[in-house]
CSV table of C-alpha atoms in Angstrom, one decimal:
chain,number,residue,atom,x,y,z
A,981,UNK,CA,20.4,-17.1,-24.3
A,982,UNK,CA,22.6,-17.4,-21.9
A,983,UNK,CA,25.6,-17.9,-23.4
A,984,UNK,CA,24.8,-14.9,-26.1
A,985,UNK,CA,24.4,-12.5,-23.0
A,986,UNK,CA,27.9,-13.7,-21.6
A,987,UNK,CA,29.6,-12.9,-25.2
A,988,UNK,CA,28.2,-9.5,-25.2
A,989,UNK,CA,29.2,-8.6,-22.3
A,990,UNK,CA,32.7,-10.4,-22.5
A,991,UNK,CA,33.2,-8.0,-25.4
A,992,UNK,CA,35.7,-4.8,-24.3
A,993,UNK,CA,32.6,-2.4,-24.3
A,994,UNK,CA,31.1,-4.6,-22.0
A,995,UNK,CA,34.4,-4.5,-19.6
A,996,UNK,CA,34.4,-0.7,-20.2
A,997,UNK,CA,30.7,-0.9,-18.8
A,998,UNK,CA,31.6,-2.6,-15.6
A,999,UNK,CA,34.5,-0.9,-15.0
A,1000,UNK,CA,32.3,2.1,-15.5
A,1001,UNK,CA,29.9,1.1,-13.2
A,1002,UNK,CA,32.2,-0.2,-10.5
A,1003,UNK,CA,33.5,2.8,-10.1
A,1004,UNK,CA,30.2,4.8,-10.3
A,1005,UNK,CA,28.6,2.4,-7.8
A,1006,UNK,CA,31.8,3.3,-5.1
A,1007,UNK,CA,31.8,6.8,-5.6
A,1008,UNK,CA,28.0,6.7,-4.6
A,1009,UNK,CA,28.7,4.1,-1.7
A,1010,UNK,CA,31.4,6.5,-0.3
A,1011,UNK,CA,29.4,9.2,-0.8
A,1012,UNK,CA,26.8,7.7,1.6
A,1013,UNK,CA,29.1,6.1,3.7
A,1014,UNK,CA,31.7,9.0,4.9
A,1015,UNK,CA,29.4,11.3,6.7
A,1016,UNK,CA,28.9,8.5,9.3
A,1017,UNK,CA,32.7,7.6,9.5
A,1018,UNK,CA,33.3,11.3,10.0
A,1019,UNK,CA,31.0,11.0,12.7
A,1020,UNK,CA,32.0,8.1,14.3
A,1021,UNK,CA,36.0,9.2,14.0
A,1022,UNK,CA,34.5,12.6,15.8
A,1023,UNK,CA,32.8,10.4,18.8
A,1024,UNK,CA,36.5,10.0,19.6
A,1025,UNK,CA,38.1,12.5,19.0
A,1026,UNK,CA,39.0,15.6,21.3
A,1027,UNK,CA,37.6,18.6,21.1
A,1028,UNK,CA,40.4,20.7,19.9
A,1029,UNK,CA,40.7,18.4,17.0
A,1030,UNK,CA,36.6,18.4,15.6
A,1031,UNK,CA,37.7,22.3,16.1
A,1032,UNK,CA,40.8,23.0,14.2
A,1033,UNK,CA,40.4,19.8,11.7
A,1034,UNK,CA,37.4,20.3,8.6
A,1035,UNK,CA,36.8,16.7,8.2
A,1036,UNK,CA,38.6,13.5,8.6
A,1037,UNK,CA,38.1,9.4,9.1
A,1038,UNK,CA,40.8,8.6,11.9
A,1039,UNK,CA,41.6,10.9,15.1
A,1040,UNK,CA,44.7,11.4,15.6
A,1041,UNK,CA,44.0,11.4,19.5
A,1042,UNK,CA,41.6,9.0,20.5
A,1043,UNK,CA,39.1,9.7,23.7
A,1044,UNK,CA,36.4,7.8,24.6
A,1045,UNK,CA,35.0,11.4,26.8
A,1046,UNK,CA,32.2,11.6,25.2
A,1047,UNK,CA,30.9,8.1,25.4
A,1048,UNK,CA,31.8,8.5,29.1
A,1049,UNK,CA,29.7,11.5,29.3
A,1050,UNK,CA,26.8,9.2,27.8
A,1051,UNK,CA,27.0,6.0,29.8
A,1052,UNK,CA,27.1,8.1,33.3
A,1053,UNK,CA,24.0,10.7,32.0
A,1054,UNK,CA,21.2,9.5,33.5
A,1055,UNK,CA,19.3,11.6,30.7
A,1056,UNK,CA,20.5,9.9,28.1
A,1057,UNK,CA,20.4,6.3,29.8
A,1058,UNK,CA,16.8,7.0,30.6
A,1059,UNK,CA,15.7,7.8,27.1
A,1060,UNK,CA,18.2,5.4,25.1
A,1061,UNK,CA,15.9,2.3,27.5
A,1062,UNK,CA,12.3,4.1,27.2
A,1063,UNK,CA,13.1,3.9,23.2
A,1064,UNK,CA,14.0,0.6,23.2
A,1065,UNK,CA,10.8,-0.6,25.2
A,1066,UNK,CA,8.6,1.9,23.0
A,1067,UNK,CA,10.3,0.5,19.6
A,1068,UNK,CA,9.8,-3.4,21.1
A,1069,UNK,CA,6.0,-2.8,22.1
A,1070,UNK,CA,5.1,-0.5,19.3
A,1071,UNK,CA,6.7,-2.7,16.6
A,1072,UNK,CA,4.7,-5.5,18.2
A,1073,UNK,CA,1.5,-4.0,18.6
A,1074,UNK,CA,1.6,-2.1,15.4
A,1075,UNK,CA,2.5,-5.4,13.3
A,1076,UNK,CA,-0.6,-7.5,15.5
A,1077,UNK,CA,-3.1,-5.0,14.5
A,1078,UNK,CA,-2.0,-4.9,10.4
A,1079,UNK,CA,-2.1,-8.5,10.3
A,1080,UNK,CA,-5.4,-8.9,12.4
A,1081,UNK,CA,-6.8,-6.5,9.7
A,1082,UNK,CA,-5.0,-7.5,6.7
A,1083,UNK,CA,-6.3,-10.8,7.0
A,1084,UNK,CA,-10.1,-10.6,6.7
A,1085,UNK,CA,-9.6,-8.5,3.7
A,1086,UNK,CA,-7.6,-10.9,2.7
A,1087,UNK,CA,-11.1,-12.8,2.2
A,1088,UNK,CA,-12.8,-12.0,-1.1
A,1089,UNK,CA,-16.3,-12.8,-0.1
A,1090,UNK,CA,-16.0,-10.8,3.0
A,1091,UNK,CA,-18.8,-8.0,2.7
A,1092,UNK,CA,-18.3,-4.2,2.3
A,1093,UNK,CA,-14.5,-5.5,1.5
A,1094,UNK,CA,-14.3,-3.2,-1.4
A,1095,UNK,CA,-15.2,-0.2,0.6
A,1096,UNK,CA,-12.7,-0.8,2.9
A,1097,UNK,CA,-10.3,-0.9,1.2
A,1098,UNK,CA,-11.0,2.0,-1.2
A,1099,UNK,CA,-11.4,4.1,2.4
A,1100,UNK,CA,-7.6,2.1,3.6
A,1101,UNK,CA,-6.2,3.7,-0.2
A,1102,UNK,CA,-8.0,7.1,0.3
A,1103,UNK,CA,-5.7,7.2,3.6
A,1104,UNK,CA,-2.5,6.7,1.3
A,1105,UNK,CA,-3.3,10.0,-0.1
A,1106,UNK,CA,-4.9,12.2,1.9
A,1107,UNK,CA,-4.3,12.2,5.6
A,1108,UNK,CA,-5.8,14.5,8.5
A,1109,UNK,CA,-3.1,16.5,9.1
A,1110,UNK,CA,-0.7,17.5,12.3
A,1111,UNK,CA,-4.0,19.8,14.6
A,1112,UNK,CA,-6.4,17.3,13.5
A,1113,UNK,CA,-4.1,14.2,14.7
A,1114,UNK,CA,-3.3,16.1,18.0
A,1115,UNK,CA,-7.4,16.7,18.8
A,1116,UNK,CA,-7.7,13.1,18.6
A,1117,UNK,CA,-5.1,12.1,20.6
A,1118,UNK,CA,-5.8,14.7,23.2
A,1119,UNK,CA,-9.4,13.3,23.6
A,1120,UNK,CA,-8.7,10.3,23.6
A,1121,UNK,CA,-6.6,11.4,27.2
A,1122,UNK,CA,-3.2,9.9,25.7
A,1123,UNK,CA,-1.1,13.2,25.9
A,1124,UNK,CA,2.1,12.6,28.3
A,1125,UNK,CA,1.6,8.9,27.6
A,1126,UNK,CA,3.9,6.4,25.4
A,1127,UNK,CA,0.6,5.1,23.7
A,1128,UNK,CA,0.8,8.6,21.9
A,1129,UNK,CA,3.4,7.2,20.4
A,1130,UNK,CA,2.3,4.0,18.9
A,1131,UNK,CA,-1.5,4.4,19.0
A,1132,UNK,CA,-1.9,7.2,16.0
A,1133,UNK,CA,0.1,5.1,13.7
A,1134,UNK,CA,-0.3,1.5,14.5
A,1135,UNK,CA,-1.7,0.5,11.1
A,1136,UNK,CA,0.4,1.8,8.2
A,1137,UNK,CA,-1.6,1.8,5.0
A,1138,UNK,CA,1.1,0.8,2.7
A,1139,UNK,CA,2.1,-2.3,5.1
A,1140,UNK,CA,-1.6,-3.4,5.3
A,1141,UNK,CA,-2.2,-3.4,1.5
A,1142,UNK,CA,1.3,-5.6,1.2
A,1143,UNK,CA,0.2,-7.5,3.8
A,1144,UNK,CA,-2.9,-8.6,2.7
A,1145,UNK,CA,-1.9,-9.3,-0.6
A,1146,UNK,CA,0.7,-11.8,0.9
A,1147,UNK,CA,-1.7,-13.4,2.6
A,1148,UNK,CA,-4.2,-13.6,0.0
A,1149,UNK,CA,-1.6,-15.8,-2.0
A,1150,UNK,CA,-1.1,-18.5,0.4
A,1151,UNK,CA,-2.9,-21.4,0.0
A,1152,UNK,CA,-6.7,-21.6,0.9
A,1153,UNK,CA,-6.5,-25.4,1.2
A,1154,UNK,CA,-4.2,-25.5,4.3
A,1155,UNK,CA,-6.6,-22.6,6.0
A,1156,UNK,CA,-9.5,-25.2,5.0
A,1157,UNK,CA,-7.5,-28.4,6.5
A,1158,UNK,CA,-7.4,-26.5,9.6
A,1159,UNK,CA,-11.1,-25.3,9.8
A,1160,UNK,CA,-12.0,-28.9,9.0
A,1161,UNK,CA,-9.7,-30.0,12.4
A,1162,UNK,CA,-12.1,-27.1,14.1
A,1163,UNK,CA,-9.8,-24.6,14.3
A,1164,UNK,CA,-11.6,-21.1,14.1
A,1165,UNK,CA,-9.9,-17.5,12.3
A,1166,UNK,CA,-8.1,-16.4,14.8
A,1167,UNK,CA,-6.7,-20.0,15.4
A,1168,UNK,CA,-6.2,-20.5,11.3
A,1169,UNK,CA,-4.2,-17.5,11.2
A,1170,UNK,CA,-2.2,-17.7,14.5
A,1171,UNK,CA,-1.2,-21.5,13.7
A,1172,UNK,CA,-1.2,-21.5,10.0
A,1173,UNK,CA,-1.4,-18.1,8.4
A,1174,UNK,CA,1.1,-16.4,10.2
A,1175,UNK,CA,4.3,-19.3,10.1
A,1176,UNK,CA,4.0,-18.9,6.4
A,1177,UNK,CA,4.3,-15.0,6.6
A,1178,UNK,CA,7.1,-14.5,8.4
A,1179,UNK,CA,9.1,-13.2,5.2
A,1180,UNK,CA,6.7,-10.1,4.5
A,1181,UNK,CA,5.9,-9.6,8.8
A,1182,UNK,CA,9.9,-9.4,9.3
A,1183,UNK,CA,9.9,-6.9,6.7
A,1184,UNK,CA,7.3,-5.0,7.9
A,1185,UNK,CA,8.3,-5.3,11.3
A,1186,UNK,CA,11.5,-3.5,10.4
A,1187,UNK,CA,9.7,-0.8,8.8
A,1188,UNK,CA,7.9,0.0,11.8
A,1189,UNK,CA,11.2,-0.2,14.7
A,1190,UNK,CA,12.8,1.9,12.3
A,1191,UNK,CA,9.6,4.3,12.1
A,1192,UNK,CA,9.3,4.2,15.7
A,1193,UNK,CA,13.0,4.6,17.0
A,1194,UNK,CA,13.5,7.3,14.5
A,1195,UNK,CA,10.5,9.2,15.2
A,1196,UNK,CA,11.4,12.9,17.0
A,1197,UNK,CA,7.6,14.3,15.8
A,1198,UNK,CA,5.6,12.6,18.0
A,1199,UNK,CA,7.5,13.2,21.3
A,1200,UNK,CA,8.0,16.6,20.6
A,1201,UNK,CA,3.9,16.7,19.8
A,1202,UNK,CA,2.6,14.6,22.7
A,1203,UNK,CA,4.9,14.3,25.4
A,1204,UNK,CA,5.4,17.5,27.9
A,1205,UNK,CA,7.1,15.4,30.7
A,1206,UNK,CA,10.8,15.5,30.0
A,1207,UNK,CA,11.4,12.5,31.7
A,1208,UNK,CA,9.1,10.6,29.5
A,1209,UNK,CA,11.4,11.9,26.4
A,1210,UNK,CA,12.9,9.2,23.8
A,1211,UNK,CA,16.5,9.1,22.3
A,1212,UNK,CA,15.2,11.6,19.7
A,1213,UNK,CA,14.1,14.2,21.2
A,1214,UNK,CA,17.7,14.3,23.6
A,1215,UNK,CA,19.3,13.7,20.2
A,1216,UNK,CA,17.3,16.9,18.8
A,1217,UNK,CA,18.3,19.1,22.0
A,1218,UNK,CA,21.9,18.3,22.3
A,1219,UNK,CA,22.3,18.6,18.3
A,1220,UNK,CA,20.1,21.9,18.4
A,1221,UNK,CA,22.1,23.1,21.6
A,1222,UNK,CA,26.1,24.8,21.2
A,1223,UNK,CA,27.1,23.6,24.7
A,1224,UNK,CA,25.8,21.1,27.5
A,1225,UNK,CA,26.7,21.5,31.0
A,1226,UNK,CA,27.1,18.7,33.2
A,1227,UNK,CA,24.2,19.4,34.9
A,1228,UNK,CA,21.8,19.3,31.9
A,1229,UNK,CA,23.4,16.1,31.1
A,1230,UNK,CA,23.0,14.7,34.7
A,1231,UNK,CA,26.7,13.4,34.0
A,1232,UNK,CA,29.2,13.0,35.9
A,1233,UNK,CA,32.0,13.7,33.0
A,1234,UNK,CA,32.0,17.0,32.0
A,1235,UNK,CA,30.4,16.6,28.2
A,1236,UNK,CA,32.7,17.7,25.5
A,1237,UNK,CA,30.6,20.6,23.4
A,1238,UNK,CA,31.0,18.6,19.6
A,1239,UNK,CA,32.2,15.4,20.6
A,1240,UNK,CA,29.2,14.9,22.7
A,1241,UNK,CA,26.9,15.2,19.5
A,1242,UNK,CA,28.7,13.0,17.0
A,1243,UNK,CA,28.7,10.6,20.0
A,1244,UNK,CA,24.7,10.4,20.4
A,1245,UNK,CA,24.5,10.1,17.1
A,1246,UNK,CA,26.1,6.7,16.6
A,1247,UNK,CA,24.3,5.5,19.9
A,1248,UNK,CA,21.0,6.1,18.0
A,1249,UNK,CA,22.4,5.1,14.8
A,1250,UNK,CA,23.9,1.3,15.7
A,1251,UNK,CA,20.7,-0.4,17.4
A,1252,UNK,CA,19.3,-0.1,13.5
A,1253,UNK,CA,22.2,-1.0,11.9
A,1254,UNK,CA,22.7,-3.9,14.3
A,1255,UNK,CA,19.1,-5.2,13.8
A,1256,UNK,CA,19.2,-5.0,9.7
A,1257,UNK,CA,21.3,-8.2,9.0
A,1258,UNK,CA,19.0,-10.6,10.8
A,1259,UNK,CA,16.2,-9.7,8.7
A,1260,UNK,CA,18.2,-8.7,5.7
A,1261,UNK,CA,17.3,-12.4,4.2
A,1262,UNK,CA,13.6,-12.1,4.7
A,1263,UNK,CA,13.8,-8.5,3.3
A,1264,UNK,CA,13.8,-9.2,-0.4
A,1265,UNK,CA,11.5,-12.1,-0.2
A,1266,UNK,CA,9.2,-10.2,1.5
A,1267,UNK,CA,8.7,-7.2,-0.6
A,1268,UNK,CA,9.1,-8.8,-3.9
A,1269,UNK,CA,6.1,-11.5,-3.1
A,1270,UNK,CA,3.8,-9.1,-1.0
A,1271,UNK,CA,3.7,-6.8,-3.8
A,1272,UNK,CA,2.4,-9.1,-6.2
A,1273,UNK,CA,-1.4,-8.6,-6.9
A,1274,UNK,CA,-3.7,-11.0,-5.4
């Protein structure tokens, strides 16, 4: 089989083919790669040349003004740390609650199991809506708070189904071993459970930093106190605004008008990219066995 699928595509339609496909496959990369080179070539470049100069992938004057403008804004400091803590908590909290509820469904015999679940897939279709969302959280007295921002969507329907069906596939005779050594549930799946899971959580637990860190709704929805504001929301105002002054920036460097945009940008655009490779090898794994029916 293997050997007829090499001669057919050893053939010259099948070079054609990859040729053909080489070249589609890097027109689409470059597609989706040059808007962020143009925007990290404009982080340093002046302002006369984002101006006078459509689009290009090098300056031809470099300047790191705007980056200065960034590191001494105590604005943008502020918010670039409260993200970080908010995408590390959340991320953590958010992942602990799935998998303390994806594992009892994960239990067949466990009662009303079907009804939960049919409610956790009636979630996936329908959802409250923006007012409704707000009236909870207001009454629930989390308005101005960073829970607001984890709290409303700490389980993630999708994730939980995955989830559970990645732990129903594990083995029940290691989960009985350990009951038989006394160990109770939240022991079995703290000890046992959750060191064979780490492919699909690290998956998961990607999804949610990135849902988290990119996440401009919520902010804008629940948080009133400026100073309380993530990367986001300054990202939003300084992309929405055609000038900063010095003094909105609390910056010491006078903030170039374009330069300074490009250059928050790539600050809230590299803390994802950096974090992708280390999970990158449990990404695959975990998706493609999670989403196997149990």
């Amino acid at each position: 089989m293997n050997a007829t699928n090499h001669k057919r595509f050893n053939t010259r339609a099948g070079r054609v083919f990859d040729v053909f496909n080489v070249l589609l496959l890097t027109g689409v990369g470059l597609i989706a790669i040059l808007p962020f080179v143009y925007v990290l070539a404009g982080s340093f470049a002046t302002e006369l040349e984002i101006t006078t100069r459509p689009f290009f992938v090098w300056p031809n004057e470099f300047t790191t003004t705007s980056y200065e403008s960034i590191l001494s804004s105590d604005v943008i400091v502020r918010a670039f740390a409260t993200t970080i803590a908010v995408t590390v908590v959340g991320t953590f909290v958010q992942l602990a609650l799935t998998a303390l509820m994806a594992y009892p469904l994960s239990k067949v015999d466990l009662p009303g199991r079907r009804t939960i679940l049919s409610l956790v897939v009636f979630t996936m279709v329908f959802s409250a809506g923006m007012i409704p969302t707000f009236l909870v959280v207001k009454d629930l007295g989390l308005l101005d708070s960073y829970w607001s921002l984890i709290l409303p969507m700490a389980i993630n329907p999708f994730s939980l189904i995955i989830i559970k069906n990645f732990f129903q596939q594990l083995p029940q005779e290691l989960e009985e071993s350990a009951k038989i050594d006394g160990a109770n549930e939240l022991q079995v799946l703290r000890h046992v459970v959750i060191p064979l899971s780490k492919p699909v959580l690290a998956t998961f637990a990607l999804f949610y930093a990135v849902g988290i860190w990119n996440d401009y709704l919520s902010p804008l929805l629940y948080l009133s106190d400026t100073s309380k504001w993530t990367l986001q929301m300054i990202l939003r105002q300084v992309t929405a605004a055609a000038s900063l002054s010095a003094e909105e920036m609390s910056s010491d460097v006078p903030p170039p008008a374009q330069g300074i945009k490009f250059a928050v940008v790539i600050i809230a655009t590299i803390p994802v990219l950096l974090a992708y490779p280390f999970l990158q090898k449990h990404f695959a794994k975990g998706m493609l066995i999670g989403s196997v029916k149990g």
